[in-house]
Tab-separated table of C-alpha atoms in Angstrom:
chain	number	residue	atom	x	y	z
A	19	MET	CA	-92.260	-23.870	28.686
A	20	THR	CA	-90.370	-22.974	31.847
A	21	ILE	CA	-89.426	-19.283	31.987
A	22	LYS	CA	-86.188	-18.546	33.792
A	23	LYS	CA	-86.855	-15.948	36.481
A	24	LYS	CA	-84.673	-12.912	37.065
A	25	ARG	CA	-82.532	-13.569	40.097
A	26	PRO	CA	-82.465	-10.962	42.864
A	27	VAL	CA	-79.147	-9.105	43.061
A	28	LEU	CA	-77.294	-7.479	45.948
A	29	GLN	CA	-78.908	-4.122	45.192
A	30	ASP	CA	-82.380	-5.650	45.634
A	31	VAL	CA	-81.413	-6.900	49.093
A	32	ALA	CA	-79.843	-3.551	50.004
A	33	ASP	CA	-82.865	-1.561	48.823
A	34	LYS	CA	-85.254	-3.699	50.870
A	35	LEU	CA	-83.128	-3.157	53.988
A	36	GLY	CA	-82.264	0.501	53.371
A	37	VAL	CA	-78.528	-0.157	53.536
A	38	THR	CA	-75.713	-0.003	50.994
A	39	LYS	CA	-74.875	-2.840	48.663
A	40	MET	CA	-71.386	-2.876	50.214
A	41	THR	CA	-72.900	-3.668	53.632
A	42	VAL	CA	-74.722	-6.717	52.268
A	43	SER	CA	-71.586	-7.829	50.428
A	44	ARG	CA	-69.555	-7.486	53.642
A	45	TYR	CA	-72.074	-9.673	55.480
A	46	LEU	CA	-71.873	-12.371	52.802
A	47	ARG	CA	-68.065	-12.372	52.855
A	48	HIS	CA	-67.386	-11.770	56.548
A	49	PRO	CA	-70.553	-12.023	58.702
A	50	GLU	CA	-68.568	-11.239	61.853
A	51	GLN	CA	-67.868	-7.729	60.535
A	52	VAL	CA	-71.572	-6.819	60.669
A	53	SER	CA	-73.503	-6.286	63.901
A	54	SER	CA	-75.530	-9.292	64.996
A	55	ALA	CA	-78.801	-7.339	64.775
A	56	LEU	CA	-78.145	-6.178	61.215
A	57	GLY	CA	-76.849	-9.621	60.290
A	58	GLU	CA	-80.123	-11.187	61.386
A	59	ARG	CA	-82.109	-8.661	59.305
A	60	ILE	CA	-79.945	-9.325	56.241
A	61	ALA	CA	-80.331	-13.091	56.658
A	62	VAL	CA	-84.130	-12.747	56.779
A	63	VAL	CA	-84.262	-10.669	53.596
A	64	LEU	CA	-81.872	-12.984	51.783
A	65	ASP	CA	-84.205	-15.842	52.651
A	66	GLU	CA	-87.331	-13.907	51.642
A	67	LEU	CA	-85.924	-12.968	48.238
A	68	GLY	CA	-84.353	-16.375	47.612
A	69	TYR	CA	-81.021	-14.672	46.932
A	70	ILE	CA	-78.396	-16.858	45.210
A	71	PRO	CA	-74.841	-15.492	45.390
A	72	ASN	CA	-72.975	-15.315	42.079
A	73	ARG	CA	-69.419	-16.224	42.942
A	74	VAL	CA	-68.127	-16.545	39.382
A	75	PRO	CA	-66.820	-12.944	39.050
A	76	ASP	CA	-64.995	-13.240	42.380
A	77	MET	CA	-63.571	-16.648	41.548
A	78	LEU	CA	-62.265	-15.456	38.193
A	79	SER	CA	-60.906	-12.090	39.295
A	80	ASN	CA	-59.372	-12.908	42.659
A	81	SER	CA	-56.224	-14.902	43.266
A	82	THR	CA	-58.203	-17.250	45.524
A	83	SER	CA	-61.626	-18.810	45.029
A	84	ARG	CA	-61.798	-20.580	48.405
A	85	ALA	CA	-62.786	-23.686	46.468
A	86	ILE	CA	-61.113	-27.112	46.272
A	87	GLY	CA	-61.515	-29.393	43.275
A	88	VAL	CA	-61.949	-33.124	43.945
A	89	LEU	CA	-61.764	-35.737	41.189
A	90	LEU	CA	-63.360	-39.074	42.100
A	91	PRO	CA	-63.304	-42.206	39.910
A	92	SER	CA	-66.681	-43.411	41.187
A	93	LEU	CA	-69.748	-41.884	42.808
A	94	THR	CA	-71.259	-45.252	43.763
A	95	ASN	CA	-68.243	-46.770	45.515
A	96	HIS	CA	-68.563	-46.425	49.288
A	97	VAL	CA	-64.800	-45.973	49.541
A	98	PHE	CA	-64.983	-42.555	47.939
A	99	ALA	CA	-68.154	-41.564	49.765
A	100	ASP	CA	-66.202	-41.963	53.007
A	101	VAL	CA	-63.202	-40.093	51.589
A	102	LEU	CA	-65.425	-37.222	50.455
A	103	GLN	CA	-66.994	-37.015	53.894
A	104	GLY	CA	-63.532	-36.478	55.356
A	105	ILE	CA	-62.631	-33.886	52.716
A	106	GLU	CA	-65.788	-31.866	53.241
A	107	SER	CA	-65.571	-31.928	57.039
A	108	VAL	CA	-62.204	-30.127	56.937
A	109	ALA	CA	-63.007	-27.894	53.950
A	110	ASP	CA	-66.324	-26.744	55.429
A	111	ALA	CA	-64.707	-25.860	58.755
A	112	ALA	CA	-62.124	-23.729	56.917
A	113	GLY	CA	-64.737	-21.966	54.801
A	114	TYR	CA	-63.845	-23.695	51.536
A	115	GLN	CA	-66.256	-24.975	48.901
A	116	THR	CA	-65.784	-28.513	47.575
A	117	LEU	CA	-66.285	-28.907	43.821
A	118	VAL	CA	-66.574	-32.610	42.916
A	119	ALA	CA	-66.155	-34.166	39.464
A	120	HIS	CA	-66.448	-37.822	38.441
A	121	PHE	CA	-64.277	-39.472	35.785
A	122	GLY	CA	-65.124	-43.192	35.855
A	123	TYR	CA	-61.518	-44.446	36.056
A	124	GLN	CA	-60.825	-42.923	32.608
A	125	PRO	CA	-57.669	-40.754	32.362
A	126	GLU	CA	-59.049	-38.888	29.329
A	127	LYS	CA	-62.234	-38.012	31.197
A	128	GLU	CA	-60.157	-36.993	34.225
A	129	GLU	CA	-58.379	-34.567	31.886
A	130	ARG	CA	-61.679	-33.035	30.723
A	131	GLN	CA	-63.053	-32.762	34.235
A	132	LEU	CA	-59.847	-31.212	35.547
A	133	ARG	CA	-59.943	-28.596	32.782
A	134	SER	CA	-63.471	-27.704	33.873
A	135	LEU	CA	-62.505	-27.449	37.556
A	136	LEU	CA	-59.473	-25.304	36.788
A	137	GLY	CA	-61.775	-23.058	34.780
A	138	TRP	CA	-63.476	-22.242	38.084
A	139	ASN	CA	-60.108	-21.118	39.467
A	140	VAL	CA	-60.008	-23.714	42.273
A	141	ASP	CA	-57.254	-23.111	44.810
A	142	GLY	CA	-56.096	-26.750	44.902
A	143	VAL	CA	-57.081	-30.211	43.743
A	144	ILE	CA	-57.353	-33.665	45.289
A	145	LEU	CA	-56.820	-36.527	42.832
A	146	THR	CA	-57.545	-40.220	43.368
A	147	GLU	CA	-55.313	-41.813	40.720
A	148	ARG	CA	-51.597	-41.706	39.912
A	149	THR	CA	-51.889	-42.218	36.134
A	150	HIS	CA	-52.632	-38.967	34.285
A	151	THR	CA	-52.582	-37.859	30.657
A	152	THR	CA	-49.851	-35.556	29.381
A	153	ALA	CA	-52.398	-32.740	29.085
A	154	THR	CA	-53.496	-33.233	32.711
A	155	LEU	CA	-49.908	-32.960	33.909
A	156	ARG	CA	-49.354	-29.852	31.793
A	157	MET	CA	-52.500	-28.175	33.132
A	158	LEU	CA	-51.506	-28.865	36.731
A	159	GLU	CA	-48.044	-27.449	36.119
A	160	THR	CA	-49.507	-24.343	34.490
A	161	ALA	CA	-52.066	-23.828	37.256
A	162	GLY	CA	-49.341	-23.913	39.898
A	163	ILE	CA	-51.736	-24.945	42.657
A	164	PRO	CA	-51.302	-27.561	45.421
A	165	VAL	CA	-52.100	-31.142	44.429
A	166	VAL	CA	-52.765	-34.084	46.755
A	167	GLU	CA	-53.082	-37.618	45.383
A	168	ILE	CA	-54.865	-40.009	47.713
A	169	MET	CA	-55.425	-43.746	48.405
A	170	ASP	CA	-51.761	-44.666	47.820
A	171	ALA	CA	-48.724	-43.775	49.938
A	172	VAL	CA	-46.081	-45.610	47.914
A	173	SER	CA	-46.326	-44.748	44.212
A	174	PRO	CA	-44.489	-41.591	43.036
A	175	CYS	CA	-46.665	-38.488	43.408
A	176	LEU	CA	-46.821	-35.077	41.746
A	177	ASP	CA	-46.794	-32.987	44.918
A	178	MET	CA	-48.299	-34.507	48.064
A	179	ALA	CA	-49.904	-37.878	48.804
A	180	VAL	CA	-52.024	-39.489	51.522
A	181	GLY	CA	-52.986	-43.153	51.690
A	182	PHE	CA	-51.602	-46.564	52.546
A	183	ASP	CA	-49.597	-49.377	50.974
A	184	ASN	CA	-52.061	-51.346	48.827
A	185	LEU	CA	-49.496	-53.981	47.865
A	186	GLU	CA	-48.354	-54.648	51.419
A	187	ALA	CA	-51.911	-54.737	52.750
A	188	THR	CA	-52.905	-57.502	50.317
A	189	ARG	CA	-49.619	-59.317	50.879
A	190	GLN	CA	-50.342	-59.436	54.605
A	191	MET	CA	-53.940	-60.557	54.084
A	192	THR	CA	-52.750	-63.351	51.787
A	193	GLN	CA	-50.183	-64.356	54.402
A	194	ARG	CA	-52.992	-64.438	56.963
A	195	LEU	CA	-54.879	-66.917	54.756
A	196	LEU	CA	-51.768	-69.057	54.327
A	197	SER	CA	-51.067	-69.008	58.061
A	198	ARG	CA	-54.531	-70.512	58.603
A	199	GLY	CA	-53.560	-73.496	56.455
A	200	TYR	CA	-55.138	-72.495	53.140
A	201	ARG	CA	-52.854	-73.444	50.249
A	202	ALA	CA	-54.853	-72.450	47.167
A	203	PRO	CA	-56.186	-68.904	47.567
A	204	VAL	CA	-57.426	-67.212	44.384
A	205	TYR	CA	-57.352	-63.447	43.857
A	206	LEU	CA	-60.510	-61.773	42.514
A	207	GLY	CA	-60.157	-58.331	40.899
A	208	ALA	CA	-62.488	-55.949	39.044
A	209	ARG	CA	-62.147	-52.641	37.195
A	210	LEU	CA	-58.403	-53.329	36.743
A	211	ASP	CA	-57.570	-49.849	38.040
A	212	GLU	CA	-54.076	-49.227	39.362
A	213	ARG	CA	-54.910	-50.096	42.977
A	214	THR	CA	-56.500	-53.410	41.976
A	215	LEU	CA	-53.297	-54.258	40.115
A	216	LEU	CA	-51.144	-53.229	43.082
A	217	LYS	CA	-53.193	-55.497	45.335
A	218	GLU	CA	-52.758	-58.374	42.922
A	219	GLN	CA	-49.004	-57.811	43.070
A	220	GLY	CA	-49.189	-58.089	46.855
A	221	TYR	CA	-51.133	-61.332	46.578
A	222	ARG	CA	-48.643	-62.720	44.059
A	223	ARG	CA	-45.684	-61.754	46.209
A	224	ALA	CA	-47.093	-63.598	49.238
A	225	MET	CA	-47.859	-66.680	47.141
A	226	GLU	CA	-44.422	-66.750	45.557
A	227	GLU	CA	-42.720	-66.232	48.927
A	228	ALA	CA	-44.595	-69.333	50.118
A	229	GLY	CA	-43.571	-71.283	47.013
A	230	LEU	CA	-47.165	-71.443	45.747
A	231	MET	CA	-48.682	-70.738	42.327
A	232	PRO	CA	-50.671	-67.464	42.141
A	233	CYS	CA	-54.112	-67.785	40.523
A	234	SER	CA	-56.138	-64.698	39.616
A	235	VAL	CA	-59.551	-64.080	38.081
A	236	MET	CA	-59.754	-60.525	36.786
A	237	SER	CA	-62.473	-58.535	35.024
A	238	GLU	CA	-62.888	-55.016	33.668
A	239	MET	CA	-66.487	-55.021	34.911
A	240	ALA	CA	-67.475	-52.527	37.582
A	241	SER	CA	-67.105	-53.894	41.073
A	242	SER	CA	-70.371	-55.081	42.647
A	243	PHE	CA	-71.933	-57.970	44.564
A	244	THR	CA	-73.057	-59.416	41.233
A	245	THR	CA	-69.546	-59.197	39.823
A	246	GLY	CA	-68.222	-60.958	42.917
A	247	ALA	CA	-70.663	-63.828	42.403
A	248	LEU	CA	-69.756	-64.114	38.709
A	249	LEU	CA	-66.011	-64.082	39.368
A	250	PHE	CA	-66.420	-66.711	42.085
A	251	CYS	CA	-68.214	-69.020	39.638
A	252	GLU	CA	-65.468	-68.464	37.080
A	253	ALA	CA	-62.823	-69.244	39.705
A	254	GLN	CA	-64.637	-72.485	40.555
A	255	GLN	CA	-64.390	-73.588	36.941
A	256	ARG	CA	-60.808	-72.498	36.334
A	257	PHE	CA	-59.299	-73.477	39.681
A	258	PRO	CA	-61.178	-76.457	41.196
A	259	GLN	CA	-58.474	-76.764	43.865
A	260	MET	CA	-59.420	-73.290	45.232
A	261	ASP	CA	-59.860	-73.286	49.018
A	262	SER	CA	-59.976	-69.528	49.703
A	263	LEU	CA	-60.453	-66.091	48.130
A	264	CYS	CA	-58.472	-62.875	48.430
A	265	CYS	CA	-60.688	-60.133	46.967
A	266	THR	CA	-59.728	-56.649	45.844
A	267	ASN	CA	-62.611	-55.146	47.826
A	268	ASP	CA	-65.542	-55.964	50.071
A	269	ASP	CA	-68.102	-55.822	47.242
A	270	LEU	CA	-66.544	-58.774	45.448
A	271	ALA	CA	-66.018	-60.657	48.707
A	272	VAL	CA	-69.623	-60.238	49.852
A	273	GLY	CA	-70.909	-61.154	46.387
A	274	ALA	CA	-68.806	-64.326	46.492
A	275	MET	CA	-70.130	-65.077	49.983
A	276	PHE	CA	-73.739	-64.716	48.782
A	277	GLU	CA	-72.984	-67.094	45.899
A	278	CYS	CA	-71.541	-69.616	48.353
A	279	GLN	CA	-74.750	-69.436	50.362
A	280	ARG	CA	-76.791	-69.938	47.192
A	281	GLN	CA	-74.744	-73.040	46.341
A	282	GLY	CA	-74.781	-74.393	49.887
A	283	ILE	CA	-71.003	-73.922	50.347
A	284	GLU	CA	-70.109	-73.253	53.968
A	285	VAL	CA	-67.841	-70.298	54.836
A	286	PRO	CA	-65.205	-70.783	56.176
A	287	GLN	CA	-65.549	-74.557	56.585
A	288	GLN	CA	-65.340	-75.224	52.832
A	289	ILE	CA	-63.890	-71.952	51.571
A	290	ALA	CA	-62.423	-68.887	53.264
A	291	ILE	CA	-63.114	-65.368	51.968
A	292	SER	CA	-61.367	-62.054	52.599
A	293	GLY	CA	-62.214	-58.539	51.449
A	294	PHE	CA	-60.633	-55.118	51.476
A	295	HIS	CA	-61.588	-51.738	53.044
A	296	GLY	CA	-63.766	-52.747	55.997
A	297	HIS	CA	-67.178	-51.384	55.014
A	298	ASP	CA	-70.089	-51.628	57.422
A	299	ILE	CA	-71.606	-54.582	55.563
A	300	THR	CA	-68.597	-56.739	56.496
A	301	ARG	CA	-69.795	-56.712	60.120
A	302	VAL	CA	-73.405	-57.678	59.466
A	303	VAL	CA	-73.040	-60.525	56.959
A	304	THR	CA	-72.847	-64.041	58.379
A	305	PRO	CA	-70.123	-64.930	59.051
A	306	ALA	CA	-68.526	-61.514	59.543
A	307	LEU	CA	-66.117	-60.889	56.674
A	308	ALA	CA	-62.355	-60.887	57.156
A	309	THR	CA	-61.073	-57.653	55.621
A	310	VAL	CA	-58.291	-55.096	55.404
A	311	VAL	CA	-59.608	-51.996	57.185
A	312	THR	CA	-58.518	-48.717	55.580
A	313	PRO	CA	-58.832	-45.200	57.098
A	314	ARG	CA	-60.890	-43.711	54.266
A	315	LYS	CA	-62.443	-40.738	56.061
A	316	ARG	CA	-59.129	-39.938	57.720
A	317	ILE	CA	-57.428	-39.938	54.319
A	318	GLY	CA	-59.853	-37.241	53.165
A	319	GLU	CA	-59.281	-35.209	56.313
A	320	VAL	CA	-55.487	-35.340	56.145
A	321	ALA	CA	-55.398	-34.667	52.396
A	322	THR	CA	-57.507	-31.534	52.816
A	323	SER	CA	-55.485	-30.379	55.819
A	324	LEU	CA	-52.267	-30.678	53.786
A	325	LEU	CA	-53.832	-28.726	50.944
A	326	LEU	CA	-54.932	-25.940	53.277
A	327	GLN	CA	-51.517	-25.824	54.955
A	328	ARG	CA	-49.890	-25.301	51.580
A	329	LEU	CA	-52.428	-22.586	50.701
A	330	ARG	CA	-51.581	-20.784	53.945
A	331	GLY	CA	-47.927	-20.886	53.008
A	332	GLU	CA	-47.012	-23.215	55.857
A	333	PRO	CA	-44.114	-25.668	55.403
A	334	ILE	CA	-45.035	-29.329	54.889
A	335	ALA	CA	-42.635	-31.551	56.825
A	336	GLU	CA	-44.102	-34.797	55.445
A	337	PRO	CA	-45.616	-34.353	51.983
A	338	VAL	CA	-46.352	-38.103	51.798
A	339	ARG	CA	-48.455	-39.583	54.615
A	340	ASP	CA	-48.915	-43.317	55.090
A	341	LEU	CA	-51.937	-43.765	57.360
A	342	GLY	CA	-51.600	-47.537	57.468
A	343	PHE	CA	-54.234	-50.275	57.654
A	344	THR	CA	-55.406	-53.037	59.979
A	345	ILE	CA	-56.605	-56.573	59.327
A	346	GLU	CA	-59.784	-57.983	60.861
A	347	ASN	CA	-60.172	-61.763	60.861
A	348	GLY	CA	-63.959	-61.664	61.078
A	349	GLY	CA	-65.412	-65.163	60.906
A	350	SER	CA	-64.762	-65.974	57.259
A	351	LEU	CA	-61.189	-67.332	57.611
């Protein structure tokens, strides 16, 4: 049986150095307020003892915890890995901790995870969805802390928002397909989260503006290469006239491309394929994938900067930031 060891406390560090506990505490909070020589000695002893700071009392008793809560719908989706990288780069530079929770696109789980984060007295939160339970909204109102919702710059937000126009991005990508002469593009969507549905609306709008019939194949399955291959096969059966694909993300698009290769279907000679987000894999598949490129890391950076501005009491001239998108043709159109 593993026996939990007694953790060293501040007094242990102070006793070993022959200084007061207050001096060690000052170093941990504000290293610049301690001489460099003493700071080096303290750092060595902290390392020798394996000291782990206990921030819970401070976080619960002070008005600020210097921690930001981040709620992500997925820990495997590269989109949110890039966003988190942007969040942490700004938070780390400002001396803020990043507390991350995962909720799997489930509003009820988001509610539970938010309650846990607020229990740690976080100074602000970054959310990735616009649909929240009544309890989530009530908790945020009670907490009275800054809130930034990301990945969408159009839907109504609670406080501040950073993202882009999902509907318009997919509308323009669909128009790009139509401008290349394709007349029967099919939309592939997975998860059926709010952004997937917004993108489908953009696809439908472009099709209807062109006087064409929208055709979608949607699934609640998690997005993956395998899901993309399965949805492509379903689209083949349901829409034999299909000449192109407009996919909700790069995973589905690349999965569909792999399935085309397995079946001996040439891209783009026999079918064109487009993705969404512009992940690194889109540049190394053959042919390079046409995709909507989104500024994911930048979204994380700007969202965190807005949060920190609000925490410093600075005015926010633009609480909603649209960071835009670009379209890369690749070689798959």
